[in-house]
Coordinates of C-alpha atoms and ligand atoms in Angstrom, one line a residue:
M27 CA 17.6 -15.3 15.9
T28 CA 18.3 -18.2 13.5
E29 CA 16.2 -18.6 10.4
P30 CA 14.3 -21.9 10.6
T31 CA 14.5 -24.4 7.8
L32 CA 11.0 -24.8 6.5
T33 CA 9.6 -27.3 4.1
P34 CA 6.3 -27.7 2.3
T35 CA 4.9 -29.7 5.2
S36 CA 6.0 -27.1 7.8
R37 CA 3.1 -25.7 9.6
I38 CA 2.8 -21.9 9.9
L39 CA 0.3 -20.3 12.2
S40 CA -0.6 -16.7 12.7
G41 CA -3.4 -14.7 14.2
M42 CA -4.7 -11.1 13.9
R43 CA -7.0 -9.3 16.3
P44 CA -10.2 -8.0 14.8
T45 CA -10.0 -4.4 15.9
G46 CA -11.0 -2.3 12.9
S47 CA -11.0 -2.4 9.1
L48 CA -7.7 -3.4 7.4
H49 CA -5.7 -0.9 5.5
L50 CA -2.8 -0.7 3.1
G51 CA -0.3 -1.0 6.0
H52 CA -1.7 -4.4 7.0
M53 CA -1.7 -5.5 3.4
K54 CA 2.0 -4.6 2.8
G55 CA 3.1 -5.6 6.3
V56 CA 1.3 -8.8 7.0
L57 CA -1.0 -10.0 4.3
D58 CA 1.5 -10.0 1.5
N59 CA 3.6 -12.2 3.8
W60 CA 0.8 -14.6 4.4
L61 CA 0.1 -14.8 0.7
N62 CA 3.7 -15.9 0.2
L63 CA 3.6 -18.4 3.0
Q64 CA 0.4 -20.0 1.9
N65 CA 2.0 -21.0 -1.4
Q66 CA 4.8 -22.7 0.3
H67 CA 3.6 -24.2 3.5
Q68 CA 0.7 -25.5 5.5
C69 CA -0.9 -22.4 6.9
F70 CA -3.4 -21.7 9.7
F71 CA -4.6 -18.1 10.0
F72 CA -7.1 -17.1 12.6
A73 CA -9.1 -14.2 14.0
A74 CA -7.9 -13.7 17.5
D75 CA -11.2 -12.5 18.9
W76 CA -10.4 -13.5 22.5
H77 CA -7.2 -11.5 22.3
A78 CA -9.2 -8.5 21.1
L79 CA -11.4 -8.9 24.2
T80 CA -8.5 -8.6 26.5
T81 CA -8.4 -4.9 25.7
D82 CA -12.0 -4.4 24.5
Y83 CA -13.8 -6.4 27.2
A84 CA -15.9 -3.4 28.0
N85 CA -17.0 -3.1 24.4
P86 CA -17.5 -6.6 22.9
G87 CA -19.6 -5.2 20.0
I88 CA -16.4 -3.9 18.4
V89 CA -15.1 -7.5 18.0
K90 CA -18.4 -8.7 16.5
E91 CA -18.6 -5.8 14.0
T92 CA -15.1 -6.2 12.8
I93 CA -14.5 -9.9 12.7
W94 CA -16.3 -10.6 9.5
D95 CA -15.0 -7.5 7.8
M96 CA -11.5 -8.7 8.6
L97 CA -12.1 -12.2 7.3
I98 CA -13.6 -10.8 4.1
D99 CA -10.5 -8.6 3.7
W100 CA -8.3 -11.6 4.0
L101 CA -10.2 -13.4 1.3
A102 CA -10.3 -10.3 -0.9
V103 CA -6.5 -10.0 -0.9
G104 CA -6.1 -13.6 -1.8
I105 CA -5.9 -15.7 1.3
D106 CA -7.1 -18.9 -0.2
P107 CA -9.2 -21.3 1.8
E108 CA -8.1 -24.1 -0.5
K109 CA -4.5 -23.5 0.7
S110 CA -4.9 -22.1 4.2
T111 CA -7.1 -23.0 7.1
L112 CA -9.0 -19.9 8.2
F113 CA -10.7 -19.9 11.5
I114 CA -12.0 -18.0 14.6
Q115 CA -10.1 -18.5 17.9
S116 CA -13.2 -18.7 20.1
E117 CA -14.7 -21.4 17.9
V118 CA -11.9 -23.7 19.0
P119 CA -12.4 -23.7 22.8
E120 CA -9.5 -26.1 23.2
H121 CA -7.2 -23.0 23.1
A122 CA -8.8 -21.9 26.4
E123 CA -8.3 -25.3 28.0
L124 CA -4.6 -25.4 27.0
H125 CA -4.2 -21.8 28.2
L126 CA -5.6 -22.8 31.6
L127 CA -3.3 -25.8 31.9
F128 CA -0.3 -23.7 30.9
S129 CA -1.3 -21.1 33.5
F130 CA -0.7 -23.5 36.3
M131 CA 3.0 -24.1 35.4
T132 CA 3.9 -20.6 34.1
P133 CA 5.8 -18.4 36.6
L134 CA 4.2 -15.0 37.0
A135 CA 7.5 -13.4 36.5
W136 CA 7.7 -14.7 32.9
L137 CA 4.5 -12.8 32.1
E138 CA 5.3 -9.7 34.0
R139 CA 8.6 -9.2 32.1
V140 CA 7.1 -9.4 28.6
P141 CA 7.7 -5.9 27.2
T142 CA 4.2 -5.5 25.6
Y143 CA 2.6 -6.0 29.0
K144 CA 3.8 -2.7 30.6
D145 CA 4.0 -0.9 27.2
Q146 CA 0.3 -1.5 26.4
I147 CA -0.9 -0.7 29.9
A148 CA 0.9 2.7 29.6
Q149 CA -0.3 3.3 26.0
L150 CA -3.9 2.4 26.6
R151 CA -4.3 4.3 29.8
E152 CA -7.9 4.9 29.2
K153 CA -8.6 1.2 29.6
D154 CA -8.1 -0.7 32.9
L155 CA -5.7 -3.4 31.9
G156 CA -4.8 -4.4 35.4
T157 CA -6.7 -7.6 34.7
Y158 CA -5.8 -11.3 35.1
G159 CA -6.6 -12.0 31.5
F160 CA -4.4 -9.2 30.1
L161 CA -1.4 -10.5 32.0
G162 CA -2.1 -13.8 30.4
Y163 CA -2.4 -12.4 26.9
P164 CA 1.0 -13.9 25.7
L165 CA 0.2 -17.2 27.4
L166 CA -3.0 -17.5 25.5
Q167 CA -0.9 -16.8 22.4
A168 CA 1.4 -19.6 23.4
A169 CA -1.6 -21.9 23.6
D170 CA -2.8 -20.7 20.1
I171 CA 0.6 -21.6 18.7
L172 CA 1.4 -24.8 20.5
I173 CA -2.0 -26.4 20.1
Y174 CA -1.3 -26.7 16.4
R175 CA 2.3 -27.6 17.0
A176 CA 3.3 -24.8 14.6
D177 CA 6.8 -24.8 13.3
A178 CA 6.9 -21.1 12.6
V179 CA 4.9 -18.0 13.4
P180 CA 5.1 -14.9 11.2
V181 CA 5.0 -11.9 13.5
G182 CA 6.1 -8.3 13.7
E183 CA 8.9 -7.3 15.9
D184 CA 6.8 -6.4 18.9
Q185 CA 5.5 -10.0 19.0
V186 CA 8.8 -11.7 19.0
P187 CA 8.9 -11.8 22.8
H188 CA 5.6 -13.7 22.7
V189 CA 7.1 -16.4 20.5
E190 CA 10.1 -16.5 22.9
L191 CA 7.7 -17.1 25.8
T192 CA 6.0 -19.8 23.8
R193 CA 9.3 -21.6 23.4
E194 CA 9.9 -21.4 27.1
V195 CA 6.4 -22.7 27.9
A196 CA 7.0 -25.6 25.4
R197 CA 10.3 -26.4 27.1
R198 CA 8.8 -26.3 30.6
F199 CA 5.9 -28.5 29.6
N200 CA 8.1 -31.1 28.0
H201 CA 10.4 -31.0 31.0
L202 CA 7.6 -31.4 33.6
Y203 CA 5.4 -33.9 31.9
R204 CA 7.3 -35.7 29.2
T205 CA 10.6 -37.5 28.8
P206 CA 13.5 -35.9 26.9
S207 CA 13.2 -38.5 24.2
Q208 CA 9.5 -37.8 23.8
P209 CA 8.8 -34.1 23.9
L210 CA 5.2 -33.2 23.0
F211 CA 5.9 -29.6 21.8
A212 CA 8.5 -28.6 19.4
E213 CA 9.7 -25.0 19.8
P214 CA 8.3 -22.8 17.2
A215 CA 10.4 -20.2 15.4
A216 CA 9.5 -16.6 15.0
L217 CA 9.4 -15.6 11.3
L218 CA 10.2 -11.9 11.6
M219 CA 8.1 -10.0 9.1
P220 CA 9.8 -6.8 7.9
T221 CA 7.9 -3.9 9.6
S222 CA 5.6 -2.3 7.1
K223 CA 7.2 0.7 5.4
M224 CA 3.8 1.9 4.4
P225 CA 3.6 5.6 5.3
G226 CA 0.3 7.1 6.2
L227 CA -1.4 10.0 4.4
D228 CA 0.2 12.5 6.7
G229 CA 3.8 11.2 6.6
R230 CA 3.6 9.3 9.9
K231 CA 3.3 5.5 9.9
M232 CA -0.1 4.3 8.6
S233 CA -2.2 3.5 11.6
K234 CA -5.8 3.5 12.5
S235 CA -5.1 5.5 15.7
Y236 CA -3.6 8.4 13.6
G237 CA -6.6 8.5 11.2
N238 CA -4.2 8.4 8.2
T239 CA -5.1 5.2 6.5
I240 CA -6.3 4.0 3.1
S241 CA -8.6 1.1 4.0
L242 CA -9.2 -1.9 1.8
S243 CA -12.9 -1.5 2.1
E244 CA -13.3 2.2 1.4
S245 CA -14.6 3.4 -2.0
W246 CA -12.3 4.6 -4.8
K247 CA -13.9 8.0 -4.4
E248 CA -12.8 8.2 -0.8
T249 CA -9.3 7.2 -1.6
E250 CA -9.1 9.8 -4.4
K251 CA -10.3 12.4 -2.1
K252 CA -7.9 11.5 0.7
V253 CA -4.9 11.5 -1.7
K254 CA -5.9 14.8 -3.2
Q255 CA -6.1 16.3 0.3
M256 CA -2.7 15.0 1.3
P257 CA -0.2 17.6 2.5
T258 CA 2.8 18.2 0.2
D259 CA 6.1 20.0 0.5
P260 CA 5.0 23.2 2.4
A261 CA 7.4 25.2 0.2
R262 CA 5.0 24.6 -2.8
V263 CA 2.4 27.2 -1.7
R264 CA 1.6 28.1 -5.3
R265 CA 1.9 26.1 -8.5
E266 CA 5.0 28.1 -9.6
D267 CA 6.9 27.4 -6.4
P268 CA 9.5 24.6 -6.8
G269 CA 9.5 21.8 -4.2
S270 CA 11.7 19.0 -2.9
P271 CA 10.2 15.5 -3.0
E272 CA 12.1 14.5 0.1
K273 CA 10.0 16.9 2.1
C274 CA 6.7 15.5 0.9
P275 CA 4.6 12.7 2.3
V276 CA 3.3 12.0 -1.2
W277 CA 6.9 11.1 -2.2
D278 CA 7.0 8.3 0.4
F279 CA 4.2 6.6 -1.6
H280 CA 6.0 7.2 -4.9
K281 CA 9.0 5.4 -3.4
I282 CA 6.8 2.3 -3.0
Y283 CA 4.6 2.5 -6.0
S284 CA 6.3 4.4 -8.9
T285 CA 8.9 3.2 -11.3
E286 CA 12.4 4.5 -11.4
D287 CA 11.6 6.4 -14.6
E288 CA 8.5 8.0 -13.1
R289 CA 10.4 9.1 -10.1
C290 CA 13.0 10.8 -12.2
E291 CA 10.4 12.7 -14.2
L292 CA 8.5 13.6 -11.1
T293 CA 11.6 14.9 -9.3
A294 CA 12.5 17.0 -12.3
G295 CA 9.0 18.3 -12.5
C296 CA 8.7 19.1 -8.8
T297 CA 12.0 20.8 -8.4
S298 CA 11.5 23.0 -11.4
A299 CA 7.8 23.6 -10.8
S300 CA 7.0 22.3 -14.3
I301 CA 4.3 20.0 -12.8
G302 CA 1.8 20.7 -10.1
C303 CA 1.1 18.5 -7.1
I304 CA -2.1 17.4 -8.6
D305 CA -0.2 16.0 -11.6
C306 CA 2.1 14.2 -9.3
K307 CA -0.7 12.8 -7.3
K308 CA -2.4 11.5 -10.4
V309 CA 0.6 9.3 -11.1
L310 CA 0.3 7.9 -7.6
L311 CA -3.5 7.5 -7.9
S312 CA -3.1 5.4 -11.0
H313 CA -0.8 3.0 -9.2
L314 CA -3.1 2.8 -6.2
E315 CA -6.0 2.2 -8.5
D316 CA -4.2 -0.7 -10.1
E317 CA -3.5 -2.3 -6.8
L318 CA -6.6 -1.6 -4.8
Q319 CA -9.5 -1.8 -7.3
P320 CA -9.2 -5.5 -8.1
I321 CA -9.1 -6.2 -4.4
R322 CA -12.2 -4.0 -3.8
T323 CA -14.1 -5.6 -6.6
R324 CA -13.3 -9.1 -5.1
R325 CA -14.2 -7.7 -1.7
L326 CA -17.7 -6.6 -2.8
D327 CA -18.3 -9.9 -4.5
I328 CA -17.3 -11.9 -1.5
A329 CA -19.2 -9.6 0.9
S330 CA -22.3 -10.2 -1.2
R331 CA -22.1 -13.9 -0.5
P332 CA -22.1 -14.0 3.3
D333 CA -23.2 -17.7 3.4
D334 CA -20.1 -18.7 1.4
V335 CA -17.9 -16.8 3.9
R336 CA -19.6 -18.6 6.7
D337 CA -19.0 -21.9 5.1
I338 CA -15.4 -21.2 4.6
V339 CA -14.9 -20.3 8.2
K340 CA -17.1 -23.1 9.4
S341 CA -15.0 -25.7 7.7
G342 CA -11.8 -23.9 8.8
N343 CA -13.1 -24.1 12.4
E344 CA -13.7 -27.8 12.1
R345 CA -10.3 -28.5 10.7
A346 CA -8.7 -26.4 13.4
R347 CA -10.8 -28.1 16.1
L348 CA -9.7 -31.6 14.8
E349 CA -6.0 -30.6 15.0
A350 CA -6.5 -28.9 18.4
S351 CA -8.3 -31.9 19.9
R352 CA -5.6 -34.2 18.8
T353 CA -3.0 -32.2 20.7
M354 CA -5.3 -31.9 23.7
D355 CA -5.7 -35.7 24.0
K356 CA -1.9 -35.9 24.3
V357 CA -1.8 -33.0 26.7
R358 CA -4.4 -34.5 29.0
K359 CA -2.6 -37.8 28.9
S360 CA 0.7 -36.1 29.8
L361 CA -1.1 -34.6 32.8
K362 CA -2.6 -37.9 33.7
M363 CA -6.0 -36.6 33.0
G364 CA -7.5 -38.5 30.1
Y365 CA -10.1 -40.2 32.3
R366 CA -12.2 -41.5 29.4
V367 CA -15.4 -41.8 31.5
Ligands
LIG15 N1 -0.9 -11.0 19.5 C1 -1.0 -11.0 18.1 C2 -1.1 -9.5 17.6 O1 -1.5 -8.7 18.3 C3 -2.2 -11.7 17.6 C4 -2.1 -13.2 17.9 C5 -2.8 -13.9 18.8 C6 -1.2 -14.1 17.3 N2 -2.4 -15.2 18.8 C7 -1.4 -15.4 17.9 C8 -0.2 -14.0 16.4 C9 -0.7 -16.5 17.6 C10 0.6 -15.1 16.1 C11 0.3 -16.4 16.7 O2 -0.7 -9.2 16.5
SF4_16 FE1 5.1 16.4 -3.4 FE2 4.8 15.7 -5.9 FE3 4.0 18.1 -5.0 FE4 6.6 17.6 -5.3 S1 5.1 17.7 -6.9 S2 5.6 18.6 -3.5 S3 6.6 15.4 -4.7 S4 3.2 16.1 -4.4

Protein backbone atom coordinates (compact mmCIF):
# COMPACT_ATOMS: atom_id res chain seq x y z
CA MET A 1 0.00 0.00 0.00
CA THR A 2 1.41 3.39 -0.93
CA GLU A 3 1.08 6.29 1.45
CA PRO A 4 -1.10 8.98 -0.07
CA THR A 5 0.12 12.55 -0.28
CA LEU A 6 -2.23 14.58 1.82
CA THR A 7 -2.59 18.34 2.02
CA PRO A 8 -4.58 20.63 4.33
CA THR A 9 -7.52 20.48 1.92
CA SER A 10 -7.49 16.70 1.69
CA ARG A 11 -10.65 15.21 2.99
CA ILE A 12 -10.53 12.51 5.63
CA LEU A 13 -13.54 10.46 6.55
CA SER A 14 -14.07 7.81 9.14
CA GLY A 15 -16.92 6.17 10.98
CA MET A 16 -17.36 4.21 14.16
CA ARG A 17 -20.21 1.92 15.06
CA PRO A 18 -21.98 2.83 18.29
CA THR A 19 -21.84 -0.51 20.08
CA GLY A 20 -20.81 0.28 23.64
CA SER A 21 -18.91 2.75 25.74
CA LEU A 22 -15.48 3.74 24.48
CA HIS A 23 -12.41 2.65 26.38
CA LEU A 24 -8.69 3.31 26.51
CA GLY A 25 -8.12 0.95 23.58
CA HIS A 26 -10.32 3.11 21.34
CA MET A 27 -8.60 6.21 22.61
CA LYS A 28 -5.08 5.03 21.88
CA GLY A 29 -5.99 3.15 18.73
CA VAL A 30 -8.42 5.41 16.95
CA LEU A 31 -9.20 8.69 18.64
CA ASP A 32 -5.58 9.80 19.09
CA ASN A 33 -5.25 9.33 15.37
CA TRP A 34 -8.35 11.33 14.61
CA LEU A 35 -7.10 14.14 16.85
CA ASN A 36 -3.95 14.30 14.85
CA LEU A 37 -5.76 14.27 11.54
CA GLN A 38 -8.23 16.99 12.48
CA ASN A 39 -5.35 19.40 12.99
CA GLN A 40 -4.05 18.82 9.52
CA HIS A 41 -6.95 18.06 7.22
CA GLN A 42 -10.61 18.50 6.57
CA CYS A 43 -12.22 15.75 8.62
CA PHE A 44 -15.63 14.11 8.66
CA PHE A 45 -16.33 11.70 11.51
CA PHE A 46 -19.61 9.93 11.87
CA ALA A 47 -21.54 7.48 14.00
CA ALA A 48 -22.24 4.48 11.76
CA ASP A 49 -25.61 3.62 13.29
CA TRP A 50 -26.87 1.75 10.25
CA HIS A 51 -23.76 -0.37 10.27
CA ALA A 52 -24.41 -1.17 13.92
CA LEU A 53 -27.91 -2.30 12.95
CA THR A 54 -26.54 -4.84 10.47
CA THR A 55 -25.53 -6.97 13.45
CA ASP A 56 -27.89 -5.58 16.12
CA TYR A 57 -31.06 -5.41 14.03
CA ALA A 58 -32.86 -7.54 16.62
CA ASN A 59 -31.87 -5.11 19.35
CA PRO A 60 -32.11 -1.55 18.05
CA GLY A 61 -32.15 -0.10 21.58
CA ILE A 62 -28.41 -0.74 21.89
CA VAL A 63 -27.71 1.72 19.13
CA LYS A 64 -29.96 4.35 20.64
CA GLU A 65 -28.37 4.00 24.06
CA THR A 66 -24.82 4.18 22.91
CA ILE A 67 -24.83 6.70 20.10
CA TRP A 68 -24.90 9.81 22.31
CA ASP A 69 -22.41 8.35 24.75
CA MET A 70 -20.05 7.74 21.88
CA LEU A 71 -20.42 11.24 20.50
CA ILE A 72 -19.85 12.70 23.97
CA ASP A 73 -16.72 10.55 24.33
CA TRP A 74 -15.42 11.94 21.04
CA LEU A 75 -15.96 15.49 22.21
CA ALA A 76 -14.43 14.77 25.61
CA VAL A 77 -11.18 13.50 24.12
CA GLY A 78 -10.94 16.60 21.99
CA ILE A 79 -12.62 15.97 18.66
CA ASP A 80 -13.40 19.58 17.89
CA PRO A 81 -16.55 20.53 16.01
CA GLU A 82 -14.82 23.73 14.88
CA LYS A 83 -12.33 21.60 13.01
CA SER A 84 -14.19 18.43 12.18
CA THR A 85 -17.68 17.67 10.94
CA LEU A 86 -19.40 15.25 13.32
CA PHE A 87 -22.57 13.58 12.18
CA ILE A 88 -24.85 10.57 12.33
CA GLN A 89 -25.02 8.30 9.30
CA SER A 90 -28.78 7.76 9.32
CA GLU A 91 -29.34 11.52 9.43
CA VAL A 92 -27.92 11.67 5.91
CA PRO A 93 -30.24 9.34 3.99
CA GLU A 94 -28.30 10.00 0.80
CA HIS A 95 -25.87 7.29 1.98
CA ALA A 96 -28.69 4.78 1.56
CA GLU A 97 -29.55 6.02 -1.92
CA LEU A 98 -25.97 5.72 -3.08
CA HIS A 99 -25.70 2.29 -1.49
CA LEU A 100 -28.77 1.19 -3.45
CA LEU A 101 -27.41 2.49 -6.74
CA PHE A 102 -24.07 0.82 -6.09
CA SER A 103 -25.84 -2.45 -5.31
CA PHE A 104 -27.06 -2.71 -8.90
CA MET A 105 -23.57 -2.66 -10.37
CA THR A 106 -21.61 -4.56 -7.74
CA PRO A 107 -20.96 -8.23 -8.48
CA LEU A 108 -22.05 -10.48 -5.63
CA ALA A 109 -18.66 -12.18 -5.70
CA TRP A 110 -16.93 -8.93 -4.69
CA LEU A 111 -18.93 -8.89 -1.47
CA GLU A 112 -18.74 -12.60 -0.77
CA ARG A 113 -14.98 -12.57 -0.84
CA VAL A 114 -14.50 -9.72 1.66
CA PRO A 115 -12.75 -11.45 4.58
CA THR A 116 -14.79 -9.76 7.34
CA TYR A 117 -17.96 -11.26 5.86
CA LYS A 118 -17.27 -14.90 6.66
CA ASP A 119 -15.18 -14.08 9.74
CA GLN A 120 -17.95 -12.12 11.40
CA ILE A 121 -20.63 -14.67 10.58
CA ALA A 122 -18.44 -17.32 12.23
CA GLN A 123 -17.59 -15.12 15.20
CA LEU A 124 -21.09 -13.87 15.91
CA ARG A 125 -22.71 -17.25 15.57
CA GLU A 126 -25.45 -16.37 18.03
CA LYS A 127 -26.78 -13.82 15.54
CA ASP A 128 -28.28 -14.72 12.19
CA LEU A 129 -26.15 -12.72 9.80
CA GLY A 130 -27.26 -14.56 6.69
CA THR A 131 -29.00 -11.36 5.69
CA TYR A 132 -29.01 -9.25 2.57
CA GLY A 133 -27.90 -6.18 4.51
CA PHE A 134 -24.98 -7.85 6.20
CA LEU A 135 -23.55 -8.96 2.88
CA GLY A 136 -23.88 -5.35 1.79
CA TYR A 137 -22.07 -3.97 4.87
CA PRO A 138 -18.88 -3.03 2.99
CA LEU A 139 -20.86 -1.61 0.11
CA LEU A 140 -22.69 0.72 2.46
CA GLN A 141 -19.26 1.67 3.74
CA ALA A 142 -18.17 2.40 0.17
CA ALA A 143 -21.15 4.71 -0.16
CA ASP A 144 -20.24 6.43 3.14
CA ILE A 145 -16.79 7.14 1.81
CA LEU A 146 -17.48 8.01 -1.80
CA ILE A 147 -20.43 10.27 -1.10
CA TYR A 148 -17.96 12.73 0.51
CA ARG A 149 -15.33 12.04 -2.12
CA ALA A 150 -12.90 11.37 0.70
CA ASP A 151 -9.20 11.26 -0.14
CA ALA A 152 -8.25 9.04 2.73
CA VAL A 153 -9.90 6.83 5.29
CA PRO A 154 -8.17 6.05 8.58
CA VAL A 155 -8.97 2.44 9.40
CA GLY A 156 -7.64 -0.51 11.31
CA GLU A 157 -6.14 -3.44 9.49
CA ASP A 158 -9.37 -5.45 9.37
CA GLN A 159 -11.06 -2.65 7.45
CA VAL A 160 -8.48 -2.31 4.70
CA PRO A 161 -10.34 -4.75 2.41
CA HIS A 162 -13.38 -2.49 2.73
CA VAL A 163 -11.41 0.45 1.43
CA GLU A 164 -10.09 -1.76 -1.36
CA LEU A 165 -13.65 -2.63 -2.28
CA THR A 166 -14.50 1.07 -2.22
CA ARG A 167 -11.77 1.72 -4.74
CA GLU A 168 -13.11 -1.00 -7.00
CA VAL A 169 -16.62 0.37 -6.77
CA ALA A 170 -15.36 3.87 -7.61
CA ARG A 171 -13.54 2.50 -10.64
CA ARG A 172 -16.53 0.52 -11.80
CA PHE A 173 -18.86 3.50 -11.47
CA ASN A 174 -16.49 5.75 -13.37
CA HIS A 175 -16.07 3.11 -16.06
CA LEU A 176 -19.80 2.47 -16.51
CA TYR A 177 -21.18 5.97 -16.26
CA ARG A 178 -18.44 8.50 -16.86
CA THR A 179 -15.73 9.16 -19.41
CA PRO A 180 -12.10 8.47 -18.53
CA SER A 181 -11.37 12.19 -18.63
CA GLN A 182 -14.22 12.96 -16.23
CA PRO A 183 -14.35 10.41 -13.48
CA LEU A 184 -16.76 11.27 -10.68
CA PHE A 185 -15.10 9.37 -7.87
CA ALA A 186 -11.46 9.52 -6.94
CA GLU A 187 -10.14 6.38 -5.34
CA PRO A 188 -9.66 6.90 -1.61
CA ALA A 189 -6.55 5.68 0.18
CA ALA A 190 -6.61 3.63 3.35
CA LEU A 191 -4.64 5.29 6.14
CA LEU A 192 -3.61 2.32 8.16
CA MET A 193 -3.84 3.11 11.85
CA PRO A 194 -1.37 1.19 13.93
CA THR A 195 -3.34 -1.45 15.80
CA SER A 196 -3.85 -0.40 19.36
CA LYS A 197 -1.22 -1.80 21.65
CA MET A 198 -3.39 -1.13 24.61
CA PRO A 199 -3.46 -4.22 26.76
CA GLY A 200 -6.50 -5.10 28.79
CA LEU A 201 -6.63 -5.51 32.55
CA ASP A 202 -6.00 -9.23 32.21
CA GLY A 203 -3.08 -9.17 29.77
CA ARG A 204 -5.22 -9.85 26.69
CA LYS A 205 -5.99 -7.09 24.21
CA MET A 206 -8.40 -4.53 25.69
CA SER A 207 -11.82 -5.36 24.35
CA LYS A 208 -15.39 -5.02 25.55
CA SER A 209 -16.05 -8.68 24.78
CA TYR A 210 -13.32 -9.74 27.23
CA GLY A 211 -14.65 -7.49 29.99
CA ASN A 212 -11.13 -6.15 30.60
CA THR A 213 -11.54 -2.49 29.75
CA ILE A 214 -11.04 0.87 31.41
CA SER A 215 -13.81 2.96 29.92
CA LEU A 216 -13.65 6.68 29.37
CA SER A 217 -16.90 7.22 31.20
CA GLU A 218 -16.35 5.17 34.36
CA SER A 219 -15.54 6.88 37.65
CA TRP A 220 -12.02 7.21 39.00
CA LYS A 221 -13.05 4.97 41.90
CA GLU A 222 -13.93 2.22 39.48
CA THR A 223 -10.65 2.56 37.60
CA GLU A 224 -8.71 2.45 40.86
CA LYS A 225 -10.55 -0.65 41.97
CA LYS A 226 -9.97 -2.40 38.64
CA VAL A 227 -6.25 -1.64 38.65
CA LYS A 228 -5.88 -2.76 42.26
CA GLN A 229 -7.54 -6.04 41.36
CA MET A 230 -5.36 -6.66 38.31
CA PRO A 231 -3.48 -9.95 38.34
CA THR A 232 0.31 -9.65 38.67
CA ASP A 233 3.21 -12.05 38.23
CA PRO A 234 1.83 -15.25 39.82
CA ALA A 235 5.24 -15.84 41.40
CA ARG A 236 4.62 -12.91 43.77
CA VAL A 237 2.32 -14.74 46.12
CA ARG A 238 3.59 -12.85 49.15
CA ARG A 239 5.08 -9.39 49.40
CA GLU A 240 8.55 -10.93 49.99
CA ASP A 241 8.48 -13.03 46.80
CA PRO A 242 10.47 -11.46 43.96
CA GLY A 243 8.78 -11.20 40.58
CA SER A 244 9.53 -10.60 36.91
CA PRO A 245 7.83 -7.64 35.28
CA GLU A 246 7.78 -9.45 31.94
CA LYS A 247 5.30 -11.94 33.39
CA CYS A 248 2.93 -9.28 34.67
CA PRO A 249 -0.04 -7.64 32.91
CA VAL A 250 0.56 -4.45 34.94
CA TRP A 251 3.92 -4.16 33.26
CA ASP A 252 2.31 -3.90 29.82
CA PHE A 253 0.75 -0.68 31.06
CA HIS A 254 4.01 0.61 32.48
CA LYS A 255 5.54 0.13 29.03
CA ILE A 256 3.00 2.58 27.68
CA TYR A 257 2.68 5.05 30.54
CA SER A 258 5.81 5.13 32.65
CA THR A 259 9.11 6.83 32.00
CA GLU A 260 12.35 5.01 31.39
CA ASP A 261 13.55 5.97 34.90
CA GLU A 262 10.40 4.76 36.56
CA ARG A 263 10.63 1.46 34.73
CA CYS A 264 14.20 0.99 35.88
CA GLU A 265 13.27 1.59 39.47
CA LEU A 266 10.19 -0.58 39.31
CA THR A 267 12.10 -3.44 37.73
CA ALA A 268 14.70 -3.27 40.47
CA GLY A 269 11.99 -3.12 43.10
CA CYS A 270 9.97 -6.00 41.66
CA THR A 271 12.86 -8.39 41.07
CA SER A 272 14.29 -7.80 44.55
CA ALA A 273 10.91 -7.68 46.26
CA SER A 274 11.81 -4.31 47.75
CA ILE A 275 8.48 -2.93 46.57
CA GLY A 276 5.06 -4.53 46.64
CA CYS A 277 2.63 -4.74 43.75
CA ILE A 278 0.48 -2.06 45.34
CA ASP A 279 3.40 0.40 45.19
CA CYS A 280 3.98 -0.51 41.59
CA LYS A 281 0.31 -0.06 40.73
CA LYS A 282 0.30 3.34 42.44
CA VAL A 283 2.81 4.61 39.91
CA LEU A 284 0.60 3.39 37.10
CA LEU A 285 -2.50 4.87 38.69
CA SER A 286 -0.94 8.30 38.87
CA HIS A 287 -0.26 8.21 35.12
CA LEU A 288 -3.75 6.97 34.37
CA GLU A 289 -5.17 9.69 36.55
CA ASP A 290 -3.23 12.37 34.66
CA GLU A 291 -4.50 11.07 31.37
CA LEU A 292 -8.06 10.15 32.19
CA GLN A 293 -9.26 12.64 34.72
CA PRO A 294 -9.17 15.73 32.49
CA ILE A 295 -11.11 13.78 29.87
CA ARG A 296 -13.65 12.67 32.43
CA THR A 297 -14.09 16.17 33.79
CA ARG A 298 -14.74 17.42 30.27
CA ARG A 299 -17.01 14.47 29.67
CA LEU A 300 -19.19 15.29 32.65
CA ASP A 301 -19.35 18.91 31.61
CA ILE A 302 -20.35 18.06 28.04
CA ALA A 303 -22.84 15.44 29.16
CA SER A 304 -24.51 18.05 31.37
CA ARG A 305 -25.24 20.14 28.28
CA PRO A 306 -27.18 17.73 26.03
CA ASP A 307 -28.65 20.58 24.01
CA ASP A 308 -25.19 21.77 23.00
CA VAL A 309 -24.27 18.27 21.91
CA ARG A 310 -27.45 18.08 19.86
CA ASP A 311 -26.65 21.41 18.23
CA ILE A 312 -23.16 20.27 17.33
CA VAL A 313 -24.47 17.10 15.73
CA LYS A 314 -27.34 18.93 14.08
CA SER A 315 -25.04 21.34 12.31
CA GLY A 316 -22.67 18.47 11.43
CA ASN A 317 -25.58 16.57 9.92
CA GLU A 318 -26.53 19.61 7.86
CA ARG A 319 -23.04 20.14 6.60
CA ALA A 320 -22.74 16.44 5.71
CA ARG A 321 -26.12 16.45 3.97
CA LEU A 322 -25.08 19.41 1.86
CA GLU A 323 -21.91 17.65 0.72
CA ALA A 324 -23.72 14.38 0.16
CA SER A 325 -26.48 15.98 -1.86
CA ARG A 326 -23.95 17.65 -4.13
CA THR A 327 -22.44 14.29 -4.92
CA MET A 328 -25.85 12.71 -5.39
CA ASP A 329 -26.85 15.31 -7.96
CA LYS A 330 -23.85 14.27 -10.00
CA VAL A 331 -24.51 10.59 -9.43
CA ARG A 332 -28.13 10.91 -10.58
CA LYS A 333 -27.04 12.81 -13.66
CA SER A 334 -24.47 10.16 -14.45
CA LEU A 335 -27.26 7.57 -14.29
CA LYS A 336 -29.54 9.74 -16.46
CA MET A 337 -31.89 10.13 -13.53
CA GLY A 338 -31.93 13.79 -12.62
CA TYR A 339 -35.53 14.29 -13.79
CA ARG A 340 -36.07 17.63 -12.08
CA VAL A 341 -39.85 17.32 -12.06
N1 LIG B 1 -16.92 -0.57 9.32
C1 LIG B 1 -16.26 0.38 10.19
C2 LIG B 1 -15.87 -0.34 11.48
O1 LIG B 1 -16.50 -1.28 11.87
C3 LIG B 1 -17.13 1.56 10.50
C4 LIG B 1 -17.42 2.34 9.26
C5 LIG B 1 -18.62 2.45 8.62
C6 LIG B 1 -16.50 3.13 8.54
N2 LIG B 1 -18.50 3.26 7.53
C7 LIG B 1 -17.21 3.70 7.46
C8 LIG B 1 -15.13 3.41 8.69
C9 LIG B 1 -16.59 4.53 6.52
C10 LIG B 1 -14.51 4.23 7.77
C11 LIG B 1 -15.24 4.79 6.68
O2 LIG B 1 -14.95 0.07 12.12
FE1 LIG C 1 3.86 -6.68 38.38
FE2 LIG C 1 4.75 -4.47 39.49
FE3 LIG C 1 3.97 -6.54 41.01
FE4 LIG C 1 6.22 -6.68 39.60
S1 LIG C 1 5.79 -5.26 41.28
S2 LIG C 1 4.64 -8.24 39.73
S3 LIG C 1 5.65 -5.54 37.76
S4 LIG C 1 2.68 -5.29 39.67
